[in-house]
Short mmCIF file of C-alpha atoms in Angstrom, two decimals:
data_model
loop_
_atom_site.label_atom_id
_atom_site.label_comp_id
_atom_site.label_asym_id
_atom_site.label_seq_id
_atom_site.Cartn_x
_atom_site.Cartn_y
_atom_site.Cartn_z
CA UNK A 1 93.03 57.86 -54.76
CA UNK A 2 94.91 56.85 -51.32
CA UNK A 3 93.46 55.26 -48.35
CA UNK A 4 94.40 55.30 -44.81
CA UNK A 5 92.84 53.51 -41.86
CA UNK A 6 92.67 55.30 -38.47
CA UNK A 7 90.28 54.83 -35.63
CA UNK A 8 88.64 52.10 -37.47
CA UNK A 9 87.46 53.45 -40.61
CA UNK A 10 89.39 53.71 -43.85
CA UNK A 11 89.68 57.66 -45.19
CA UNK A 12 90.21 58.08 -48.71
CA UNK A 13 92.20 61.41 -50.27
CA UNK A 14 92.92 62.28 -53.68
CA UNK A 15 96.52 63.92 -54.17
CA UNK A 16 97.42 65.92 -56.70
CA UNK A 17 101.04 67.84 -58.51
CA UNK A 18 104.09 68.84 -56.92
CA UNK A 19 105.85 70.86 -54.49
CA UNK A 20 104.68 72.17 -51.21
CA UNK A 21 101.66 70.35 -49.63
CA UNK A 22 98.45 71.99 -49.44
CA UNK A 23 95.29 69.65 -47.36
CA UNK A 24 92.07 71.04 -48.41
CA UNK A 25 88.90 69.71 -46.01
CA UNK A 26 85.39 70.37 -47.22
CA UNK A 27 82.38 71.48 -45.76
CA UNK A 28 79.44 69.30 -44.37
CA UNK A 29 77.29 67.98 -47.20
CA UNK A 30 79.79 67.85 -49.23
CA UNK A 31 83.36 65.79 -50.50
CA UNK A 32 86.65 66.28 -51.71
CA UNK A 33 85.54 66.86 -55.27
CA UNK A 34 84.53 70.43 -54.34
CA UNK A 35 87.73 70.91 -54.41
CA UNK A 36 88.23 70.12 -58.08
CA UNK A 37 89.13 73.76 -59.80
CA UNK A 38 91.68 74.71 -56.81
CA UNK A 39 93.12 70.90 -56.85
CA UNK A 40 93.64 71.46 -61.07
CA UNK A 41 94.61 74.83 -61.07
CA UNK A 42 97.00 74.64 -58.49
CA UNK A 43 99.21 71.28 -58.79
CA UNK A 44 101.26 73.00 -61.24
CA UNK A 45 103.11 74.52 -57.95
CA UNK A 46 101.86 72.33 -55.14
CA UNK A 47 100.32 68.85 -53.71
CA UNK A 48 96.96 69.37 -53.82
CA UNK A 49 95.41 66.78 -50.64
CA UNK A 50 91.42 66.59 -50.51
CA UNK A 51 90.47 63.93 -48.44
CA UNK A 52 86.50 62.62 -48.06
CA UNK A 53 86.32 62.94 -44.19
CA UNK A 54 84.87 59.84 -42.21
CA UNK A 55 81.56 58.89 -43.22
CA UNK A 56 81.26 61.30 -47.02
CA UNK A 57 82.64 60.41 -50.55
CA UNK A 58 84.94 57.42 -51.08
CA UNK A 59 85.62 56.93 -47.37
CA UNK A 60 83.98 54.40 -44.58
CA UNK A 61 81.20 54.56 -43.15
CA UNK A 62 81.23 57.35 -39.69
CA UNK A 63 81.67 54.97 -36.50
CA UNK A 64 79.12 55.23 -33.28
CA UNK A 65 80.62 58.24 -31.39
CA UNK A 66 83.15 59.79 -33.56
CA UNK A 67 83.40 63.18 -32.25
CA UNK A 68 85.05 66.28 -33.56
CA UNK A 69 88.58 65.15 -31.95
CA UNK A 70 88.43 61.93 -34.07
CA UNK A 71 87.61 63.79 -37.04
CA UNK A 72 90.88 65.95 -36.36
CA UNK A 73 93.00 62.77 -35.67
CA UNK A 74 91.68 61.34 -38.99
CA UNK A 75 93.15 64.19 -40.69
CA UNK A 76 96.36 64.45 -39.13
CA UNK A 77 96.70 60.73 -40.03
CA UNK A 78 96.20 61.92 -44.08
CA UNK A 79 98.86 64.60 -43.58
CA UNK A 80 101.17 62.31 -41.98
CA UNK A 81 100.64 59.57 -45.02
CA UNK A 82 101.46 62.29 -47.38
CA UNK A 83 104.23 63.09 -45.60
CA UNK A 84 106.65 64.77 -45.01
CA UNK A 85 106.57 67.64 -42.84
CA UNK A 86 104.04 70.33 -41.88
CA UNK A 87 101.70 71.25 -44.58
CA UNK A 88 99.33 74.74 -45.20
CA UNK A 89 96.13 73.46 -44.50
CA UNK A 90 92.59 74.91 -45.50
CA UNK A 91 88.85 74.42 -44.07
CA UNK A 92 86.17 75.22 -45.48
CA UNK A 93 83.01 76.29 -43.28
CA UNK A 94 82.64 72.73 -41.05
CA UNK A 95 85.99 72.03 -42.45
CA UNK A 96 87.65 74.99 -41.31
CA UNK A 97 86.60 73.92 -37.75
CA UNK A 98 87.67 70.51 -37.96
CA UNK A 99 91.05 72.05 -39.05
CA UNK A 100 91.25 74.14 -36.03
CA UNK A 101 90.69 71.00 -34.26
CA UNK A 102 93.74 69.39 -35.92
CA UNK A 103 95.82 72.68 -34.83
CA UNK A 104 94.75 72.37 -31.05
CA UNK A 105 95.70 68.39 -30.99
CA UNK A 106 98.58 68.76 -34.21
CA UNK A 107 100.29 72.14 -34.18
CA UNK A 108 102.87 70.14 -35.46
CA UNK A 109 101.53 69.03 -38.85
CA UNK A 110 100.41 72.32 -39.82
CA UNK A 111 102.80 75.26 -41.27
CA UNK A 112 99.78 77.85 -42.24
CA UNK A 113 96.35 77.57 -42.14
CA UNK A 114 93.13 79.08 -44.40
CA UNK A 115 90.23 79.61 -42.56
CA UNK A 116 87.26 80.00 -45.23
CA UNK A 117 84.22 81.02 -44.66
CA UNK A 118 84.48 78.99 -41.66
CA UNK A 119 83.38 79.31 -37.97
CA UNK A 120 84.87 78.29 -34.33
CA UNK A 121 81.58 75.93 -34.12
CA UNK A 122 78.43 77.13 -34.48
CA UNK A 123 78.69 77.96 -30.57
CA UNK A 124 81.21 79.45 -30.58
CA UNK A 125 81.15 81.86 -33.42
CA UNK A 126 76.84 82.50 -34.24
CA UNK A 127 74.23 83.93 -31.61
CA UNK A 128 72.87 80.90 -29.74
CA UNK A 129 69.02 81.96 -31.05
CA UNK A 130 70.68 81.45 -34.69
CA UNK A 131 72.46 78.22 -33.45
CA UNK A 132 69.08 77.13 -32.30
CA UNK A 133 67.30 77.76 -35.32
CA UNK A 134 69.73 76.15 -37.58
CA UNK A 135 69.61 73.24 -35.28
CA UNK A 136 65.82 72.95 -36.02
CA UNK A 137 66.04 73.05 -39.43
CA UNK A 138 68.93 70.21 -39.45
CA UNK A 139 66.59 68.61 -37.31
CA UNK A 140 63.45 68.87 -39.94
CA UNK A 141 65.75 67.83 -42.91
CA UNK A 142 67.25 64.42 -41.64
CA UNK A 143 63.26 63.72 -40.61
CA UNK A 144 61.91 63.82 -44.21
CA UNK A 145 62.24 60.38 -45.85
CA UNK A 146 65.09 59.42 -47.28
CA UNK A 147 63.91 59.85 -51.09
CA UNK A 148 63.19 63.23 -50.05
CA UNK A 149 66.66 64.07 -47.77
CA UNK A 150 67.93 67.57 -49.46
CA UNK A 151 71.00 67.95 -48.01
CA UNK A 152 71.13 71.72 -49.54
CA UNK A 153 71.75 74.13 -46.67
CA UNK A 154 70.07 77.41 -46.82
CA UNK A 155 72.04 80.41 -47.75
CA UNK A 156 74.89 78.57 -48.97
CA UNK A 157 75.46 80.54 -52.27
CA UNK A 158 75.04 84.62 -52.98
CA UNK A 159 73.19 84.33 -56.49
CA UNK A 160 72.00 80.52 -56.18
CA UNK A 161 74.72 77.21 -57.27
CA UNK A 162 76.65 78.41 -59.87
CA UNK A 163 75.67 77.05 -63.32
CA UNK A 164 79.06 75.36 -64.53
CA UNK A 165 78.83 73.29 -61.15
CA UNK A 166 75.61 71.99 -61.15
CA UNK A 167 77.07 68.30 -61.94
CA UNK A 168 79.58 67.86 -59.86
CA UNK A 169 76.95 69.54 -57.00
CA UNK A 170 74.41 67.65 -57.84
CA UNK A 171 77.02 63.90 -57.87
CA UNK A 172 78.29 65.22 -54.09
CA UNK A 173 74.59 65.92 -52.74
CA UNK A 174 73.63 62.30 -54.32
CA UNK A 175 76.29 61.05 -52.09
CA UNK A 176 75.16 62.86 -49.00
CA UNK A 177 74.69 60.14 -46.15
CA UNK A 178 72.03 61.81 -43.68
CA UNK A 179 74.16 60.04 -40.75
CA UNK A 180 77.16 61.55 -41.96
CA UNK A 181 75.27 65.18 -41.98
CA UNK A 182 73.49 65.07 -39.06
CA UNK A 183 76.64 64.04 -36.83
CA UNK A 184 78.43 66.62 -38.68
CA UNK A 185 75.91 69.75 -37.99
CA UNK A 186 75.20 68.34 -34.28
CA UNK A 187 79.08 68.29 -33.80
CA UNK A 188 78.93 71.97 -34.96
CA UNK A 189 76.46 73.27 -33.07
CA UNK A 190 78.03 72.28 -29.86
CA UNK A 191 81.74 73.20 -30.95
CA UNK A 192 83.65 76.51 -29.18
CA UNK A 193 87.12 76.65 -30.70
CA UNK A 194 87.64 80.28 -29.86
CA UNK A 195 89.98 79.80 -26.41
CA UNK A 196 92.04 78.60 -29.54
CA UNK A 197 92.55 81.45 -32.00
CA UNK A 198 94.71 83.68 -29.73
CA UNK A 199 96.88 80.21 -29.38
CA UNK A 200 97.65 80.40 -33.09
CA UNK A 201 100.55 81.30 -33.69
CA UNK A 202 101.78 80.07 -37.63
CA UNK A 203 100.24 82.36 -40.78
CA UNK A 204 96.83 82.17 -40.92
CA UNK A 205 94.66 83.42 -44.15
CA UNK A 206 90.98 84.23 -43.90
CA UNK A 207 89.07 83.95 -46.74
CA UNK A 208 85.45 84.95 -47.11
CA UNK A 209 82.89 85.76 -49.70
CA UNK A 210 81.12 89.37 -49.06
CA UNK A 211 77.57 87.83 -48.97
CA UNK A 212 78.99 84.90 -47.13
CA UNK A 213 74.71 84.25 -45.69
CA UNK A 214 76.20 81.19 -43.09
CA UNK A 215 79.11 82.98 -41.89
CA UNK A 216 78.70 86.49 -42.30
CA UNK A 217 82.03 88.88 -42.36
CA UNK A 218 81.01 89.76 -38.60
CA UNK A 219 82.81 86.25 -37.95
CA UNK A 220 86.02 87.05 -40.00
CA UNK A 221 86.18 90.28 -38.20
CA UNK A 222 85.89 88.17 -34.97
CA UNK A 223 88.66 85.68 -36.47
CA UNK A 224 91.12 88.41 -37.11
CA UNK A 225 90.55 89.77 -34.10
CA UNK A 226 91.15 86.80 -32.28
CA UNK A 227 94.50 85.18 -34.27
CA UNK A 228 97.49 87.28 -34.38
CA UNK A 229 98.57 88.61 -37.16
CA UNK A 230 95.98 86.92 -39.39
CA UNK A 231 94.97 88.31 -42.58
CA UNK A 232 91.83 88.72 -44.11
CA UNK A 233 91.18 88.46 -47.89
CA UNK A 234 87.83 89.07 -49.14
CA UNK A 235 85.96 87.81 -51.88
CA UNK A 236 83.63 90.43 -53.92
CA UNK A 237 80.28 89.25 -54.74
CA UNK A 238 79.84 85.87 -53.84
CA UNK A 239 78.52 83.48 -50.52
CA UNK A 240 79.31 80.60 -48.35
CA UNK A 241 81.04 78.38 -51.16
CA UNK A 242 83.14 80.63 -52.07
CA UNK A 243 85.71 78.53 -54.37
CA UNK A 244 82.77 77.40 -56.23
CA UNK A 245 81.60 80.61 -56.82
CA UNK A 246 84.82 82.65 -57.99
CA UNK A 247 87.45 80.30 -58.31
CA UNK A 248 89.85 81.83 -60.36
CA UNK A 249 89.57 84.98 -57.50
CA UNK A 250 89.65 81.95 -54.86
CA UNK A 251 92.50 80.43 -56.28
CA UNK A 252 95.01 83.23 -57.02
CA UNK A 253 94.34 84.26 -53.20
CA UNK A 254 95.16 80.58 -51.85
CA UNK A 255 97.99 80.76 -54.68
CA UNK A 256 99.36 84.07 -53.36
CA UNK A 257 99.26 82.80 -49.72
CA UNK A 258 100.64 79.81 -50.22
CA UNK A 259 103.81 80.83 -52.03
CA UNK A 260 104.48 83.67 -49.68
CA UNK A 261 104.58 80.78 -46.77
CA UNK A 262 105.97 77.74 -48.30
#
């Protein structure tokens, strides 16, 4: 594990293998270890980066105010302490948005980007009556007592958490901090990133399970829309956590991808 300290808080990554460099940033809820098939299966052809983000896993606690912008800057201050050069870089639902994020303030540090099963905020990319609800139920979660804060999403998986994950799921949701979430799905439910997808202009993958529940393939359509010349893989069969739920399909996409734009 690395650590490097930007605005004020120390962010831990884990790094991986050899070659190209690929920065993986997980969803809200969650940590770098979701990452762990795609980090092992792929360092036999690149370095694999999964940082915590502010405030989850190994890294500090998330400071008064840290807005989406901060959350970007934190990452751009991993890829630069990896070094050197741009590097593909992948989000993951609220990860994919914090990537875009990095884009709009870092073009610079990024040579391709996967979008999965991701969003341009909540507000941008959801109806606002859904947006509302799902800021309710954030709402009613972080208000139950903190022996009884589930910080399982609704909708997250097609056929429930797969089976051979159920540890490392149930390590990352005993690690949840509710501050952490909450500032995470508020920071979502305000974001708009889409005056930024027609900006893109480096390779861009979308990946997205067909029975994504969160961010249904109505958003992917809007994403490839929206960035030129992106491309749009799908994933049969599965939901929102998509590398969870089919890695080895996950994987030999991100592999594919990857290698073509290295």
């Amino acid at each position: 594990m690395a650590v490097v300290r930007v605005g004020g808080v120390d962010v831990a990554y884990t790094r991986t293998g050899r070659g190209p460099v690929l920065v993986l940033a997980h969803g809200a809820g969650a940590d770098g270890r979701m990452w762990q098939p795609q980090a092992e299966a792929l360092a036999d052809e690149f370095t694999v980066v999964a940082w915590d983000e502010p405030g989850s896993g190994r890294s500090g606690a998330l400071p008064a105010g840290f807005g989406l912008a901060d959350f970007a800057h934190a990452l751009a201050a991993v890829i630069e302490d990896v070094g050197p050069g741009p590097a593909q870089v992948a989000g993951l639902s609220w990860g994919g948005t914090v990537v875009l994020e990095l884009y709009r303030w870092r073009p610079d540090l990024v040579r391709s980007l996967l979008m999965v099963d991701t969003y341009a905020g909540w507000k941008g990319s959801l109806p606002p009556e859904e947006v509302a609800a799902r800021v309710e139920g954030a709402r009613r979660m972080l208000a139950a007592p903190r022996e009884e804060f589930d910080p399982t999403l609704p909708g997250l998986y097609a056929d429930g958490p797969p089976e051979r994950f159920a540890a490392l799921l149930e390590a990352m949701n005993r690690d949840v901090r509710p501050e952490t979430m909450g500032a995470q799905l508020s920071l979502m439910a305000e974001a708009d990133e889409t005056d930024l997808l027609p900006r893109i202009t480096v390779p861009t993958l979308l990946l997205w399970g067909e029975r994504d529940a969160r961010s249904p393939l109505e958003v992917a359509h809007a994403f490839q829309d929206a960035i030129p010349h992106a491309e749009l893989v799908v994933i049969p069969a599965v939901g929102h956590v998509s590398n969870l739920e089919a890695p080895e399909a996950f994987t030999a996409a991100v592999r594919a991808f990857c290698r073509a734009h290295a």
